[in-house]
mmCIF file of C-alpha atoms in Angstrom:
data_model
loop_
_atom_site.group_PDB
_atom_site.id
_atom_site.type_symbol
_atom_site.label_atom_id
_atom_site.label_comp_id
_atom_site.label_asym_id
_atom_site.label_seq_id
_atom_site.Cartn_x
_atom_site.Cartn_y
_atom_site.Cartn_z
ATOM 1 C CA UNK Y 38 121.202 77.722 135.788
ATOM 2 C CA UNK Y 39 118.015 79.173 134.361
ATOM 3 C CA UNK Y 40 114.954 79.589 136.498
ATOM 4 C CA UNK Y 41 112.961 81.156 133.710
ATOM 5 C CA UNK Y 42 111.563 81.000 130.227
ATOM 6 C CA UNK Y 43 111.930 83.916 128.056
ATOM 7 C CA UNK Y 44 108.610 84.668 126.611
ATOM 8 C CA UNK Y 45 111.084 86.940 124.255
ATOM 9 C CA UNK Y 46 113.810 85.998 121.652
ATOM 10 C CA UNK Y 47 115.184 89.723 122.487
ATOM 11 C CA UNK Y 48 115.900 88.376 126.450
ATOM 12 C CA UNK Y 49 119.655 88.417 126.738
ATOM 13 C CA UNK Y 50 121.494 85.394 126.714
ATOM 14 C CA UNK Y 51 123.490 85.474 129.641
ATOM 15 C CA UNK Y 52 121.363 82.757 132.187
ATOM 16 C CA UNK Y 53 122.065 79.168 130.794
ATOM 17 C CA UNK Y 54 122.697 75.914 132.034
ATOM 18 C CA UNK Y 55 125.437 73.470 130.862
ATOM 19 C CA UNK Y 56 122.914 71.087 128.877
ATOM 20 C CA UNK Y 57 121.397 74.499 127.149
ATOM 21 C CA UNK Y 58 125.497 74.856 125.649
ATOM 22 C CA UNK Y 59 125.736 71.713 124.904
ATOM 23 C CA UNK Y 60 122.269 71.024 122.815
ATOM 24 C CA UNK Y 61 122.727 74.849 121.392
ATOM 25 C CA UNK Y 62 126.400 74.032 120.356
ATOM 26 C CA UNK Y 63 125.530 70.389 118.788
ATOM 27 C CA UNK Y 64 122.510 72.328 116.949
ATOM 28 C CA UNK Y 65 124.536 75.163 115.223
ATOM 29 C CA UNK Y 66 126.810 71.985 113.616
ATOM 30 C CA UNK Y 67 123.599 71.226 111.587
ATOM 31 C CA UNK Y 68 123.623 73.194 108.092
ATOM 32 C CA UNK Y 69 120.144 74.031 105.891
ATOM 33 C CA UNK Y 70 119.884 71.337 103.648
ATOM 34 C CA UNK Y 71 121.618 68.513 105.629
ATOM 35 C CA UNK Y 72 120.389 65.326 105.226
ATOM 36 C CA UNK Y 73 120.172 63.957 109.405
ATOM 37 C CA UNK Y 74 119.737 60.444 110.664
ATOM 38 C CA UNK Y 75 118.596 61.034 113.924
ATOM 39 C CA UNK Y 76 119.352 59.456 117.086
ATOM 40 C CA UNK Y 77 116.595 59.659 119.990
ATOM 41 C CA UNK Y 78 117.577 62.103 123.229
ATOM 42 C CA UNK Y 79 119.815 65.117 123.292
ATOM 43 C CA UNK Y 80 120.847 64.272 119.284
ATOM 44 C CA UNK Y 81 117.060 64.578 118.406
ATOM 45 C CA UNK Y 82 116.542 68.210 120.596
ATOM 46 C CA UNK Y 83 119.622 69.197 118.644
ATOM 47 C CA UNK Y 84 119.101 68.252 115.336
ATOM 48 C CA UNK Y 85 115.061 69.833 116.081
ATOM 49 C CA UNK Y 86 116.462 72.783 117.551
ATOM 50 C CA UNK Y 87 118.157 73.615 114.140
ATOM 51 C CA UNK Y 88 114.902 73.127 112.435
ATOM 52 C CA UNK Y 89 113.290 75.692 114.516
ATOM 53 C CA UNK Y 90 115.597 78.058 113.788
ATOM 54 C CA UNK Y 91 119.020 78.383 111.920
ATOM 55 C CA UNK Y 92 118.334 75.480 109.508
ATOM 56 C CA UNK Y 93 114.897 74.887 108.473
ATOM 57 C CA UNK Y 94 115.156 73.126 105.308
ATOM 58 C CA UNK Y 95 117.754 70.324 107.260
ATOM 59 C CA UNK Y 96 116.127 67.114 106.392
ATOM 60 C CA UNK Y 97 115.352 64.568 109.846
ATOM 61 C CA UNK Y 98 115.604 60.592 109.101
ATOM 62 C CA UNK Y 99 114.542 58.790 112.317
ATOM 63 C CA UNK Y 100 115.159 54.812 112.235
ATOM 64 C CA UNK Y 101 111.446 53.642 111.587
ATOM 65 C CA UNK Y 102 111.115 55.291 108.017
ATOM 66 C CA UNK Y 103 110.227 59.219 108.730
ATOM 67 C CA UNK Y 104 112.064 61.339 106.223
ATOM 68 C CA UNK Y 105 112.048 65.155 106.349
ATOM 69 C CA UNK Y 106 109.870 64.840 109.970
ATOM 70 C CA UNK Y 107 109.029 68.113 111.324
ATOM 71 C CA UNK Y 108 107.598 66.870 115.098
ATOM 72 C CA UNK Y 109 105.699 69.671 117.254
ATOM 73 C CA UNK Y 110 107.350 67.997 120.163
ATOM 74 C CA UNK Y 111 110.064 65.717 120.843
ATOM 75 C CA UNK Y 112 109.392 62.268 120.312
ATOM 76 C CA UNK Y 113 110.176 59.685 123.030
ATOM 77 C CA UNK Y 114 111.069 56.851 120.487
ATOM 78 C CA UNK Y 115 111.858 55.934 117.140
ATOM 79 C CA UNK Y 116 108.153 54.594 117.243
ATOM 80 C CA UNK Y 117 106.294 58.269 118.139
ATOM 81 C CA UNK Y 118 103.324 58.747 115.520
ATOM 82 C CA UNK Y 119 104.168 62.379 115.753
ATOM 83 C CA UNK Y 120 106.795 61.843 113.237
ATOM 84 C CA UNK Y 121 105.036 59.655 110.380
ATOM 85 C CA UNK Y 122 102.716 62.196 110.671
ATOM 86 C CA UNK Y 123 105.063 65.664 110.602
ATOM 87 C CA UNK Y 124 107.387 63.539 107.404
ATOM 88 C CA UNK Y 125 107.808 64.357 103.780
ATOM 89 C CA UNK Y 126 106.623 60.668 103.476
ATOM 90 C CA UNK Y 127 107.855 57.762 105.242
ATOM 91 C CA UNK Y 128 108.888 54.475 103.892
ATOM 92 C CA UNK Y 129 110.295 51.227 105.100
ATOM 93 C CA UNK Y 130 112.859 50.855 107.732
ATOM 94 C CA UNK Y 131 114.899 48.309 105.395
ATOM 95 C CA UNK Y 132 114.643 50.957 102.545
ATOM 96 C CA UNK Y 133 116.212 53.344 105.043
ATOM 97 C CA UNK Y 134 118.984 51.327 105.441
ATOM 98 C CA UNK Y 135 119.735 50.025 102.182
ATOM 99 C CA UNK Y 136 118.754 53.399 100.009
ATOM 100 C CA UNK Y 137 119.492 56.223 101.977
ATOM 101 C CA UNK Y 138 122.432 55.101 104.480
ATOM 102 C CA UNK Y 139 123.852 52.621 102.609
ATOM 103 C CA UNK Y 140 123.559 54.677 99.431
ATOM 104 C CA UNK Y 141 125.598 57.120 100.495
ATOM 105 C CA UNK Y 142 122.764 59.372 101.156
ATOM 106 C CA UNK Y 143 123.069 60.589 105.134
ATOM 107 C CA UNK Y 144 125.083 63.374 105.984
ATOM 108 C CA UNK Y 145 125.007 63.825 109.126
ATOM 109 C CA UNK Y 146 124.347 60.659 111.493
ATOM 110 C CA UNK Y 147 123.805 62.376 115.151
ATOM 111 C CA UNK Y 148 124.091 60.024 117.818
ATOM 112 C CA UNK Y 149 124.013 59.697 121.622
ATOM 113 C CA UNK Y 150 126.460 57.411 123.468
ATOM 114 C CA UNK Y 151 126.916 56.228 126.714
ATOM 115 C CA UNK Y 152 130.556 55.915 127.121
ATOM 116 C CA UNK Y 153 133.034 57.440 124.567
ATOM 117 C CA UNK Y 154 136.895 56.300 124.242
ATOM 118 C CA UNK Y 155 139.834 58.572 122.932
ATOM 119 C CA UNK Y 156 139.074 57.536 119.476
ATOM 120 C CA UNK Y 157 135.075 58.180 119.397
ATOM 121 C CA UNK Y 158 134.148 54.542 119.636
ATOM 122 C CA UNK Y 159 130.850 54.201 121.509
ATOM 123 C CA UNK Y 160 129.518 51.624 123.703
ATOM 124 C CA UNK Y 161 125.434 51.601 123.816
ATOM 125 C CA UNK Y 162 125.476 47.945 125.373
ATOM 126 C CA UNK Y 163 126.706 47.038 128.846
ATOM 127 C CA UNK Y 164 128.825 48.042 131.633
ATOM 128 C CA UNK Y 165 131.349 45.657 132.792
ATOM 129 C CA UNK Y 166 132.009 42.438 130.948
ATOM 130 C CA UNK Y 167 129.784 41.541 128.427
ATOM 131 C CA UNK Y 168 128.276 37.877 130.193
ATOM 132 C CA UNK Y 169 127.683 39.278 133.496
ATOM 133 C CA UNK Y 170 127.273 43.259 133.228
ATOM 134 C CA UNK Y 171 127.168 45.180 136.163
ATOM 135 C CA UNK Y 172 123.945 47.711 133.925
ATOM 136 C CA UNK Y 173 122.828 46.724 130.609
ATOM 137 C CA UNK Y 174 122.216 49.502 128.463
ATOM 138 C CA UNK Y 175 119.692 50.041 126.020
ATOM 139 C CA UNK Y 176 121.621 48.389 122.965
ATOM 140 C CA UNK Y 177 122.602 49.012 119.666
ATOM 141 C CA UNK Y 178 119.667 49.853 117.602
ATOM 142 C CA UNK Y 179 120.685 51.521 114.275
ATOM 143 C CA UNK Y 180 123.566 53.416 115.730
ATOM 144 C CA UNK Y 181 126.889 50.740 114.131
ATOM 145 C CA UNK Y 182 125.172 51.001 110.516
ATOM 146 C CA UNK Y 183 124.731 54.800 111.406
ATOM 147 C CA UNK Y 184 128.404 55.117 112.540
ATOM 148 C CA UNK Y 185 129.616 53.248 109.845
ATOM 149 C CA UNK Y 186 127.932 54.652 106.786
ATOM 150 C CA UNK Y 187 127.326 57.938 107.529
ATOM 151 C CA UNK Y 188 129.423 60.444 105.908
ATOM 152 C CA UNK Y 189 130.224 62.552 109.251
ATOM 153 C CA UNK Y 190 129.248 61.615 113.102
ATOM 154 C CA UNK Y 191 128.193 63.827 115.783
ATOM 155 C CA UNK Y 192 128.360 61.654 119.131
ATOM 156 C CA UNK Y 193 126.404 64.461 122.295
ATOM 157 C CA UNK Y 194 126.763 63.179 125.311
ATOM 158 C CA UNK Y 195 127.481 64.601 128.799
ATOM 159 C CA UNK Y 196 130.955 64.438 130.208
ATOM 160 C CA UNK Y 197 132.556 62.662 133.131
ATOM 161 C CA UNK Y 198 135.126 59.631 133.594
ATOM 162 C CA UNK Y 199 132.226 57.150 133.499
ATOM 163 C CA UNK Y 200 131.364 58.339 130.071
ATOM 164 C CA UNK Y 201 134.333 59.370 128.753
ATOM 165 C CA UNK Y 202 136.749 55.979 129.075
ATOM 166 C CA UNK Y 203 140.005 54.946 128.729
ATOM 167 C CA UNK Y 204 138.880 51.699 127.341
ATOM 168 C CA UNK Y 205 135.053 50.642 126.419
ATOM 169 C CA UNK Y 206 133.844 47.545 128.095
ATOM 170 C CA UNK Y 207 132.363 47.026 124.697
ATOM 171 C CA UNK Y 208 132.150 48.664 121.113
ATOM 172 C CA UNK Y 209 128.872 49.298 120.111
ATOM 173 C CA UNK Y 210 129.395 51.675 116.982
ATOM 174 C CA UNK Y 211 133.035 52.310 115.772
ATOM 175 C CA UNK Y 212 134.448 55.591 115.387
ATOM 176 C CA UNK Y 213 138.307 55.118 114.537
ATOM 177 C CA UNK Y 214 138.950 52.100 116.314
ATOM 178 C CA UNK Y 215 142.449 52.104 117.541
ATOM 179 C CA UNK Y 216 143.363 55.206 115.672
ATOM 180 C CA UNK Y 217 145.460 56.193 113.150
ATOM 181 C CA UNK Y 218 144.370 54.717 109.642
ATOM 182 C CA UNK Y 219 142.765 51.838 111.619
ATOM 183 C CA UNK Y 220 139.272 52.284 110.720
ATOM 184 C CA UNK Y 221 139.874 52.714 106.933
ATOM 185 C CA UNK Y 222 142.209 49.437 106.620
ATOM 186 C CA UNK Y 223 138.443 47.840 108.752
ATOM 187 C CA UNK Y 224 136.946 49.065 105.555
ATOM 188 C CA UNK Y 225 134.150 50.750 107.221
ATOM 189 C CA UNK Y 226 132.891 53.091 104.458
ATOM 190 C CA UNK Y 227 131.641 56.532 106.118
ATOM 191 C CA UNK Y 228 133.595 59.245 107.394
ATOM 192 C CA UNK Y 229 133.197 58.346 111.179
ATOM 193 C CA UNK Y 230 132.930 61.552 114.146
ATOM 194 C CA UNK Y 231 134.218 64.571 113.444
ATOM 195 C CA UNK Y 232 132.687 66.173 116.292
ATOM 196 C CA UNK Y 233 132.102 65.635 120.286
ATOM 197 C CA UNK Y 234 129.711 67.819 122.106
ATOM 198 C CA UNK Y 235 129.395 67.463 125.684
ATOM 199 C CA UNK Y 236 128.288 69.750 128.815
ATOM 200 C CA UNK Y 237 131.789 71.262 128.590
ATOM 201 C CA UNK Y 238 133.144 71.640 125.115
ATOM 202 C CA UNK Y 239 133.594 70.297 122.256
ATOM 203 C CA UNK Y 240 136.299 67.403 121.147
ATOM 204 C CA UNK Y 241 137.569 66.852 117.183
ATOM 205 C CA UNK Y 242 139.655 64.210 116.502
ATOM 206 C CA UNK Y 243 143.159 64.838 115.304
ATOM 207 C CA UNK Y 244 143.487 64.730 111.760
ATOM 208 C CA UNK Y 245 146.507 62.081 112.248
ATOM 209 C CA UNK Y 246 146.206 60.045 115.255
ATOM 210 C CA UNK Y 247 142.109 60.297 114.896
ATOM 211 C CA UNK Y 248 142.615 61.103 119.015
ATOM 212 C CA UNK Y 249 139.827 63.186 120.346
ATOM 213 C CA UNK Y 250 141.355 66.283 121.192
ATOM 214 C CA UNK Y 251 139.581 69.819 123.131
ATOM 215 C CA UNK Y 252 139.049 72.352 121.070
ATOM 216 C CA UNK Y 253 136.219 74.280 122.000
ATOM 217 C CA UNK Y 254 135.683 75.303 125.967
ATOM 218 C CA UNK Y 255 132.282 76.181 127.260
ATOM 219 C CA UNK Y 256 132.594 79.615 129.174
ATOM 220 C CA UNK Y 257 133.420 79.502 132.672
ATOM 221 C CA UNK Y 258 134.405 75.613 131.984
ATOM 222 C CA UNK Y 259 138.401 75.235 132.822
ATOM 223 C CA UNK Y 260 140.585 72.949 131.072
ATOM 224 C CA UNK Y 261 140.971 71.417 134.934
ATOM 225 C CA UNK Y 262 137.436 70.737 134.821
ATOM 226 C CA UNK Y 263 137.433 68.646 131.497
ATOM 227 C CA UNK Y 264 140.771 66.709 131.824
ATOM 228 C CA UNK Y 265 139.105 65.649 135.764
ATOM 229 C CA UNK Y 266 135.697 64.360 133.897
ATOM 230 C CA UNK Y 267 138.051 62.472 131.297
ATOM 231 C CA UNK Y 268 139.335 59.261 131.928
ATOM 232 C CA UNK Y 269 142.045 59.396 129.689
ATOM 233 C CA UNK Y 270 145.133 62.316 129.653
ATOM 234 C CA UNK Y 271 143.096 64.129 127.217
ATOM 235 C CA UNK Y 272 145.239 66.263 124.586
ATOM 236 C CA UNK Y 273 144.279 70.146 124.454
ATOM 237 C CA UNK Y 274 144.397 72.096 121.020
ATOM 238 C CA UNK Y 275 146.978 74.847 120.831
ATOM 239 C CA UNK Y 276 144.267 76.815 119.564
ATOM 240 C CA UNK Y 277 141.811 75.915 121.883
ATOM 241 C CA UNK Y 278 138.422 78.060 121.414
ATOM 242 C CA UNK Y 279 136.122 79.589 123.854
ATOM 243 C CA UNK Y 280 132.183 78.182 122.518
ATOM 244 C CA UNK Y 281 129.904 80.941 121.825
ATOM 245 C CA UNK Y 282 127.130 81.421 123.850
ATOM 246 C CA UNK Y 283 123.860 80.656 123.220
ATOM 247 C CA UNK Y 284 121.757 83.367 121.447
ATOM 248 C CA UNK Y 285 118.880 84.413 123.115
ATOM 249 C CA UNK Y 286 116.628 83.357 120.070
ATOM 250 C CA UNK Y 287 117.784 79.555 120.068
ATOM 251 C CA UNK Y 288 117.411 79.753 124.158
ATOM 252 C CA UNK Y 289 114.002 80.487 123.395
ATOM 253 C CA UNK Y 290 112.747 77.653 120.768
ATOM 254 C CA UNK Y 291 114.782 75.438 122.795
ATOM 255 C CA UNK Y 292 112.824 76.007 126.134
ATOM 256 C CA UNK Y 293 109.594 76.482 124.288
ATOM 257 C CA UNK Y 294 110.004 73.483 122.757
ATOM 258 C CA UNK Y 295 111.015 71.460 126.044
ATOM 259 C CA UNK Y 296 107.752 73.092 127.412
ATOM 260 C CA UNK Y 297 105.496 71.794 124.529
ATOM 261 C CA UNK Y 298 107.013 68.678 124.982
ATOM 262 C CA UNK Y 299 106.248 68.442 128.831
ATOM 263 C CA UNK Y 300 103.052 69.454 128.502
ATOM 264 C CA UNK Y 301 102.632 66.642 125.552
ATOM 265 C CA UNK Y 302 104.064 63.612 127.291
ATOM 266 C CA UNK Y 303 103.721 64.642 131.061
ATOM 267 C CA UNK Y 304 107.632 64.337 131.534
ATOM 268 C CA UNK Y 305 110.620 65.795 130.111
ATOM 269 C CA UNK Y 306 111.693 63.972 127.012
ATOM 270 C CA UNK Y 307 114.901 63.435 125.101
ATOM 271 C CA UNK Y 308 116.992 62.737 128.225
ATOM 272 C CA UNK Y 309 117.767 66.442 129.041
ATOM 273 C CA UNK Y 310 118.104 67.068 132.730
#
């Protein structure tokens, strides 16, 4: 893992650490011009990092109304001032809902997730059963309107068989339900996840069966390594691709920016660790 922070964009890349991959790799799915609805933690030092540097006209919609916010430093919630004050404008959090992600406006929606099953469903609410949970996560928020109407999903979240679950104690946000066609006869509108990124690879669903399948390995991650952090007998592309590694230029924004952001709040925000 890194010790240091490159002062230089033209410092090789070769000294990362998983979470660097992983928030690099979510980034570079980001495209100049996208229009983002932005989840708080590692999909909000993704979807920043591509605004710092391969796509700086993507457009960032956070829950409380920012549009097009450009934040010096990561915010810790929804709530931050820094972003009503970096937006394009910002309006009300129904006309977010109703205009832009009902509309058919969003994108991109880029979400975190606690737990994950084979078909991208995502559970944001409780562990064990639902009356007497053994944790109760932080809830729903925007993220089942988000899931459902956005025109693609990107779930980032790290990987191991606590996340990544056979079956959820709860769904939260739907991705494609039981597979198959199942979501579309649900009539949920939006396109649902087309991409996982975690701390080692990245998982697409199968165009078919809508099963989450590897297709992208982080270097020196083995396909051992990912099937033991699964909880399910996770399928492996035949064309399974090695990730690229980060480039020493996105390295850099991304640590300066984790830097700013330490010095700002005191802490290191957007749940990377």
């Amino acid at each position: 893992m890194a010790e240091t922070v490159p002062s230089s964009a033209d410092v090789p890349a070769t000294d990362f650490s998983a979470t660097e991959i992983m928030t690099v790799a979510a980034s570079r799915l980001l495209h100049d011009g996208t229009v983002c609805f932005v989840g708080i933690g590692l999909p909000s030092t993704a979807a920043n990092l591509a605004r710092l540097t391969h796509a700086p006209e993507v457009v960032l919609i956070y829950e409380s109304g920012p549009i097009g916010a450009k934040p010096n430093v990561l915010p810790l919630s929804i709530g931050d001032g820094d972003l009503a004050l970096t937006a394009d404008t910002v309006v009300s959090t129904p006309e977010i809902f109703r205009y832009w992600l009902q509309g058919g406006r969003i994108d991109v929606g880029f979400l975190g997730a606690a737990q994950v099953d084979r078909f991208a469903n995502i559970n944001t609410t409780v562990i064990g059963a639902y009356d007497a949970p053994k944790v109760r996560l932080p809830g729903a928020g925007g993220a089942p309107e988000i899931a459902a109407q956005a025109k693609e999903v990107f779930i980032v979240l790290k990987q191991s068989r606590k996340a990544f679950v056979e079956k959820l104690p709860f769904v939260t946000s739907a991705g494609f339900l039981d597979g198959g066609d199942a979501r579309e006869k649900a009539g949920i509108p939006g396109g649902g996840p087309t991409a996982v990124i975690t701390d080692l690879g990245i998982l697409t669903p199968d165009p078919v069966t809508r099963e989450l399948t590897l297709t992208s390995i982080h270097p020196g991650v083995t396909v051992e390594q990912v099937r033991e952090a699964t909880g399910w007998d996770l399928k492996i592309s035949p064309d399974l691709k090695t990730t690229e590694i980060p480039d020493a230029a996105a390295l850099a924004a991304l640590r300066d920016l984790q830097a700013r952001t330490a010095r700002a709040h005191g802490q290191s925000a957007g749940g990377e660790g």
